[in-house]
Structures are given as C-alpha cells and as structure tokens.
PDB file of C-alpha atoms in Angstrom:
ATOM      1  CA  MET A  11     -13.412 -29.092  -2.431  1.00  0.00           C
ATOM      2  CA  ALA A  12     -10.191 -31.078  -2.089  1.00  0.00           C
ATOM      3  CA  ARG A  13      -7.025 -29.077  -1.365  1.00  0.00           C
ATOM      4  CA  SER A  14      -5.404 -30.556  -4.475  1.00  0.00           C
ATOM      5  CA  SER A  15      -8.141 -29.247  -6.758  1.00  0.00           C
ATOM      6  CA  PRO A  16      -7.272 -26.720  -9.471  1.00  0.00           C
ATOM      7  CA  ALA A  17      -9.287 -24.061  -7.629  1.00  0.00           C
ATOM      8  CA  ALA A  18      -7.327 -24.646  -4.420  1.00  0.00           C
ATOM      9  CA  LEU A  19      -4.028 -24.500  -6.314  1.00  0.00           C
ATOM     10  CA  VAL A  20      -4.985 -21.212  -7.968  1.00  0.00           C
ATOM     11  CA  GLY A  21      -6.083 -19.820  -4.605  1.00  0.00           C
ATOM     12  CA  ASP A  22      -2.800 -20.879  -2.996  1.00  0.00           C
ATOM     13  CA  LEU A  23      -0.813 -19.284  -5.834  1.00  0.00           C
ATOM     14  CA  GLY A  24      -2.824 -16.079  -5.525  1.00  0.00           C
ATOM     15  CA  ARG A  25      -2.381 -15.839  -1.767  1.00  0.00           C
ATOM     16  CA  GLY A  26       1.319 -16.622  -2.025  1.00  0.00           C
ATOM     17  CA  GLY A  27       1.705 -14.013  -4.732  1.00  0.00           C
ATOM     18  CA  LEU A  28      -0.027 -11.396  -2.608  1.00  0.00           C
ATOM     19  CA  TRP A  29       2.182 -12.088   0.430  1.00  0.00           C
ATOM     20  CA  LEU A  30       5.320 -12.098  -1.751  1.00  0.00           C
ATOM     21  CA  PHE A  31       4.708  -9.175  -4.055  1.00  0.00           C
ATOM     22  CA  LEU A  32       3.086  -6.838  -1.541  1.00  0.00           C
ATOM     23  CA  GLY A  33       6.001  -7.591   0.771  1.00  0.00           C
ATOM     24  CA  LEU A  34       8.531  -6.810  -1.961  1.00  0.00           C
ATOM     25  CA  ILE A  35       6.667  -3.614  -2.873  1.00  0.00           C
ATOM     26  CA  PHE A  36       6.801  -2.383   0.727  1.00  0.00           C
ATOM     27  CA  VAL A  37      10.473  -3.255   1.217  1.00  0.00           C
ATOM     28  CA  GLY A  38      11.471  -1.733  -2.120  1.00  0.00           C
ATOM     29  CA  LEU A  39       9.417   1.425  -1.805  1.00  0.00           C
ATOM     30  CA  GLY A  40      10.397   1.795   1.843  1.00  0.00           C
ATOM     31  CA  LEU A  41      14.067   1.793   0.878  1.00  0.00           C
ATOM     32  CA  GLN A  42      13.380   4.236  -1.955  1.00  0.00           C
ATOM     33  CA  LEU A  43      11.665   6.614   0.470  1.00  0.00           C
ATOM     34  CA  LEU A  44      15.026   6.978   2.211  1.00  0.00           C
ATOM     35  CA  THR A  45      16.486   8.677  -0.888  1.00  0.00           C
ATOM     36  CA  PRO A  46      16.325  12.437  -1.531  1.00  0.00           C
ATOM     37  CA  TYR A  47      14.861  11.854  -5.012  1.00  0.00           C
ATOM     38  CA  GLN A  48      11.876   9.866  -3.742  1.00  0.00           C
ATOM     39  CA  ALA A  49      11.354  12.158  -0.743  1.00  0.00           C
ATOM     40  CA  HIS A  50      10.957  15.186  -2.977  1.00  0.00           C
ATOM     41  CA  ALA A  51       8.859  13.310  -5.574  1.00  0.00           C
ATOM     42  CA  VAL A  52       6.323  12.132  -2.971  1.00  0.00           C
ATOM     43  CA  HIS A  53       6.129  15.370  -1.002  1.00  0.00           C
ATOM     44  CA  PRO A  54       3.664  17.285  -3.247  1.00  0.00           C
ATOM     45  CA  LEU A  55       1.233  14.349  -3.276  1.00  0.00           C
ATOM     46  CA  ALA A  56       1.468  13.169   0.322  1.00  0.00           C
ATOM     47  CA  GLY A  57       1.961  16.657   1.736  1.00  0.00           C
ATOM     48  CA  SER A  58      -1.438  17.705   0.380  1.00  0.00           C
ATOM     49  CA  SER A  59      -3.160  15.041   2.486  1.00  0.00           C
ATOM     50  CA  PRO A  60      -4.843  16.239   5.691  1.00  0.00           C
ATOM     51  CA  LEU A  61      -3.803  12.893   7.212  1.00  0.00           C
ATOM     52  CA  LEU A  62      -0.080  13.402   6.519  1.00  0.00           C
ATOM     53  CA  ARG A  63       0.419  17.169   6.269  1.00  0.00           C
ATOM     54  CA  TRP A  64       1.421  17.363   9.945  1.00  0.00           C
ATOM     55  CA  CYS A  65       4.312  14.946   9.303  1.00  0.00           C
ATOM     56  CA  TYR A  66       5.748  17.280   6.675  1.00  0.00           C
ATOM     57  CA  ASN A  67       5.245  20.292   8.934  1.00  0.00           C
ATOM     58  CA  LEU A  68       7.043  18.502  11.765  1.00  0.00           C
ATOM     59  CA  TRP A  69       9.908  16.752   9.943  1.00  0.00           C
ATOM     60  CA  GLY A  70      10.108  18.327   6.477  1.00  0.00           C
ATOM     61  CA  ALA A  71      10.089  16.414   3.191  1.00  0.00           C
ATOM     62  CA  ARG A  72      13.222  14.344   3.860  1.00  0.00           C
ATOM     63  CA  GLY A  73      12.359  13.565   7.474  1.00  0.00           C
ATOM     64  CA  ALA A  74       8.765  12.549   6.770  1.00  0.00           C
ATOM     65  CA  SER A  75       9.870  10.401   3.858  1.00  0.00           C
ATOM     66  CA  ALA A  76      12.475   8.710   6.055  1.00  0.00           C
ATOM     67  CA  VAL A  77       9.863   7.977   8.727  1.00  0.00           C
ATOM     68  CA  PHE A  78       7.500   6.537   6.112  1.00  0.00           C
ATOM     69  CA  GLY A  79      10.340   4.453   4.667  1.00  0.00           C
ATOM     70  CA  LEU A  80      11.390   3.157   8.075  1.00  0.00           C
ATOM     71  CA  LEU A  81       7.790   2.113   8.713  1.00  0.00           C
ATOM     72  CA  ALA A  82       7.295   0.521   5.278  1.00  0.00           C
ATOM     73  CA  VAL A  83      10.282  -1.833   5.457  1.00  0.00           C
ATOM     74  CA  PRO A  84       9.060  -3.740   8.556  1.00  0.00           C
ATOM     75  CA  VAL A  85       5.555  -3.870   7.054  1.00  0.00           C
ATOM     76  CA  GLY A  86       7.099  -5.494   3.986  1.00  0.00           C
ATOM     77  CA  LEU A  87       9.105  -7.953   6.066  1.00  0.00           C
ATOM     78  CA  GLY A  88       5.952  -8.872   7.974  1.00  0.00           C
ATOM     79  CA  LEU A  89       4.127  -9.471   4.710  1.00  0.00           C
ATOM     80  CA  LEU A  90       6.978 -11.644   3.460  1.00  0.00           C
ATOM     81  CA  SER A  91       6.763 -13.701   6.649  1.00  0.00           C
ATOM     82  CA  GLY A  92       3.133 -14.397   5.766  1.00  0.00           C
ATOM     83  CA  LEU A  93       4.356 -16.631   2.955  1.00  0.00           C
ATOM     84  CA  PHE A  94       5.372 -19.173   5.573  1.00  0.00           C
ATOM     85  CA  ARG A  95       3.412 -18.361   8.735  1.00  0.00           C
ATOM     86  CA  PRO A  96       0.408 -16.154   7.955  1.00  0.00           C
ATOM     87  CA  ALA A  97      -1.107 -16.532  11.435  1.00  0.00           C
ATOM     88  CA  ASP A  98       2.001 -15.332  13.315  1.00  0.00           C
ATOM     89  CA  TRP A  99       2.223 -11.794  14.660  1.00  0.00           C
ATOM     90  CA  PRO A 100       4.715 -10.429  12.059  1.00  0.00           C
ATOM     91  CA  ALA A 101       2.304 -11.321   9.243  1.00  0.00           C
ATOM     92  CA  LYS A 102      -0.605  -9.794  11.165  1.00  0.00           C
ATOM     93  CA  VAL A 103       1.322  -6.571  11.743  1.00  0.00           C
ATOM     94  CA  GLY A 104       2.460  -6.508   8.113  1.00  0.00           C
ATOM     95  CA  ALA A 105      -1.053  -7.032   6.766  1.00  0.00           C
ATOM     96  CA  ALA A 106      -2.522  -4.432   9.135  1.00  0.00           C
ATOM     97  CA  GLY A 107       0.221  -1.985   8.136  1.00  0.00           C
ATOM     98  CA  ALA A 108      -0.553  -2.583   4.465  1.00  0.00           C
ATOM     99  CA  VAL A 109      -4.269  -1.973   5.068  1.00  0.00           C
ATOM    100  CA  LEU A 110      -3.520   1.277   6.892  1.00  0.00           C
ATOM    101  CA  THR A 111      -1.029   2.416   4.244  1.00  0.00           C
ATOM    102  CA  PHE A 112      -3.320   1.739   1.300  1.00  0.00           C
ATOM    103  CA  ALA A 113      -6.296   3.312   3.087  1.00  0.00           C
ATOM    104  CA  VAL A 114      -4.251   6.505   3.463  1.00  0.00           C
ATOM    105  CA  THR A 115      -2.841   6.457  -0.068  1.00  0.00           C
ATOM    106  CA  ALA A 116      -6.261   5.679  -1.584  1.00  0.00           C
ATOM    107  CA  SER A 117      -7.527   8.811   0.174  1.00  0.00           C
ATOM    108  CA  PHE A 118      -5.079  10.786  -2.002  1.00  0.00           C
ATOM    109  CA  LEU A 119      -7.673  10.387  -4.772  1.00  0.00           C
ATOM    110  CA  PHE A 120      -9.557  13.128  -2.938  1.00  0.00           C
ATOM    111  CA  THR A 121      -6.650  15.311  -1.823  1.00  0.00           C
ATOM    112  CA  ALA A 122      -3.693  15.103  -4.232  1.00  0.00           C
ATOM    113  CA  PRO A 123      -3.322  17.835  -6.827  1.00  0.00           C
ATOM    114  CA  GLY A 124      -3.751  16.731 -10.427  1.00  0.00           C
ATOM    115  CA  VAL A 125      -5.968  13.684  -9.833  1.00  0.00           C
ATOM    116  CA  ILE A 126      -8.664  14.828 -12.249  1.00  0.00           C
ATOM    117  CA  ALA A 127      -7.622  15.486 -15.861  1.00  0.00           C
ATOM    118  CA  GLY A 128     -11.017  16.673 -17.072  1.00  0.00           C
ATOM    119  CA  HIS A 129     -14.600  15.517 -17.459  1.00  0.00           C
ATOM    120  CA  THR A 130     -16.455  13.343 -19.945  1.00  0.00           C
ATOM    121  CA  LEU A 131     -19.618  14.316 -21.780  1.00  0.00           C
ATOM    122  CA  LEU A 132     -21.619  13.013 -18.820  1.00  0.00           C
ATOM    123  CA  HIS A 133     -19.521  15.133 -16.450  1.00  0.00           C
ATOM    124  CA  ALA A 134     -17.855  12.075 -14.937  1.00  0.00           C
ATOM    125  CA  PRO A 135     -14.281  12.835 -13.903  1.00  0.00           C
ATOM    126  CA  LEU A 136     -11.367  11.505 -15.949  1.00  0.00           C
ATOM    127  CA  LEU A 137      -8.432  10.387 -13.848  1.00  0.00           C
ATOM    128  CA  SER A 138      -5.096  11.824 -14.900  1.00  0.00           C
ATOM    129  CA  LEU A 139      -2.452   9.381 -16.078  1.00  0.00           C
ATOM    130  CA  SER A 140       0.260  10.632 -13.758  1.00  0.00           C
ATOM    131  CA  VAL A 141      -1.646  10.991 -10.474  1.00  0.00           C
ATOM    132  CA  GLY A 142      -5.234   9.776 -10.588  1.00  0.00           C
ATOM    133  CA  GLN A 143      -4.522   6.401 -12.144  1.00  0.00           C
ATOM    134  CA  LEU A 144      -1.600   5.922  -9.741  1.00  0.00           C
ATOM    135  CA  PHE A 145      -3.831   6.214  -6.674  1.00  0.00           C
ATOM    136  CA  VAL A 146      -6.875   4.385  -8.017  1.00  0.00           C
ATOM    137  CA  ARG A 147      -4.673   1.275  -7.988  1.00  0.00           C
ATOM    138  CA  ASP A 148      -4.310   1.678  -4.251  1.00  0.00           C
ATOM    139  CA  VAL A 149      -8.005   0.869  -3.867  1.00  0.00           C
ATOM    140  CA  ALA A 150      -7.324  -2.595  -5.321  1.00  0.00           C
ATOM    141  CA  LEU A 151      -4.191  -2.953  -3.194  1.00  0.00           C
ATOM    142  CA  LEU A 152      -6.280  -2.047  -0.142  1.00  0.00           C
ATOM    143  CA  ALA A 153      -8.686  -4.870  -0.994  1.00  0.00           C
ATOM    144  CA  ALA A 154      -5.776  -7.301  -1.441  1.00  0.00           C
ATOM    145  CA  SER A 155      -4.333  -6.221   1.912  1.00  0.00           C
ATOM    146  CA  LEU A 156      -7.700  -6.768   3.578  1.00  0.00           C
ATOM    147  CA  LEU A 157      -7.704 -10.351   2.264  1.00  0.00           C
ATOM    148  CA  LEU A 158      -4.250 -10.950   3.753  1.00  0.00           C
ATOM    149  CA  LEU A 159      -5.283  -9.425   7.057  1.00  0.00           C
ATOM    150  CA  ALA A 160      -8.329 -11.698   7.149  1.00  0.00           C
ATOM    151  CA  GLU A 161      -6.126 -14.718   6.471  1.00  0.00           C
ATOM    152  CA  SER A 162      -3.636 -13.726   9.161  1.00  0.00           C
ATOM    153  CA  LEU A 163      -6.452 -13.290  11.675  1.00  0.00           C
ATOM    154  CA  GLY A 164      -7.757 -16.751  10.920  1.00  0.00           C
ATOM    155  CA  GLY A 165     -10.539 -15.808   8.564  1.00  0.00           C
ATOM    156  CA  GLY A 166      -8.882 -17.151   5.426  1.00  0.00           C
ATOM    157  CA  ARG A 167      -7.493 -20.462   4.273  1.00  0.00           C
ATOM    158  CA  ARG A 168      -3.984 -21.522   5.254  1.00  0.00           C
TER     159      ARG A 168
END
C-alpha cells in the first residue's frame, strides 16, 4: 500500500491524534492533580486501590496527588514528542508511562467504590455513570497507549 493512500493518511492522522491528545490529557490532568480540588476528588477512588493505597498512607491526599501530577506532566511531554520523533527515548518513556498509568487506572474497575450501579435481568453488572463508565474508558486508553509504545519501540509505522 502506497504511503499516499487514503488508508495510510487515515492511519497517520490517527497516530498523530493519539500522540497529541494523550499528551495533552497527561499534561492537563497532571497540572490539575497539583490543585487541592483535584487531589481531594481523586483520593476516594485512587486511595481504594491496593496498588496506590501506600502512596496515600505515606504522603496523604495532597502529597500523593502532587507526586502523581509531577509524574504525569513528563509522561505527557514525552507523548507530545512522539508527534515528531516517536522512536526517540522521550516518546518511549511517555508511551510506557501511559501504558503503566492506564493499566493502574483500569484496575480501579475492580477496586473503586461505586463502580457497579446494579445488575441486569441476566445478573450482568451495570457500570455506574459517575465511576464505572469513567474507568472503563481507561481500558481503551490502555490499548491506545500500547499502540504508541509499539510504534516507539519500532513495531509500528513511522
């Protein structure tokens, strides 16, 4: 398939959009995690995770949120660098950081309070609007991050 084909153009737009928008999400949310409002809003959800509970025990809600924010901003900058040089180390670190972050946040589907709103007639769980549907999106973001990591490691098109 020629690089100028419609399929290649759509693929290039998709990859560029992933590098750009995931990068902006990490920078924006990382900066928000430095605020008291966001620190206290995230604490009940993240603090219930066995993977992150120790951070809250060690640093408290504001401290843990600040650490997470200070980690998210460089991840976002690394992802943004992938727009131009996806094989360079900042993009690799950014993509790996995104994979790790979304793997942890997707695990909140099993640990956060309020994920399940009820059950259907077949006893399948219904995800709550406020919590469950928030974290189910992280499964898709994890998959997107895995694609970027593969590209940065040389397994995707450039």
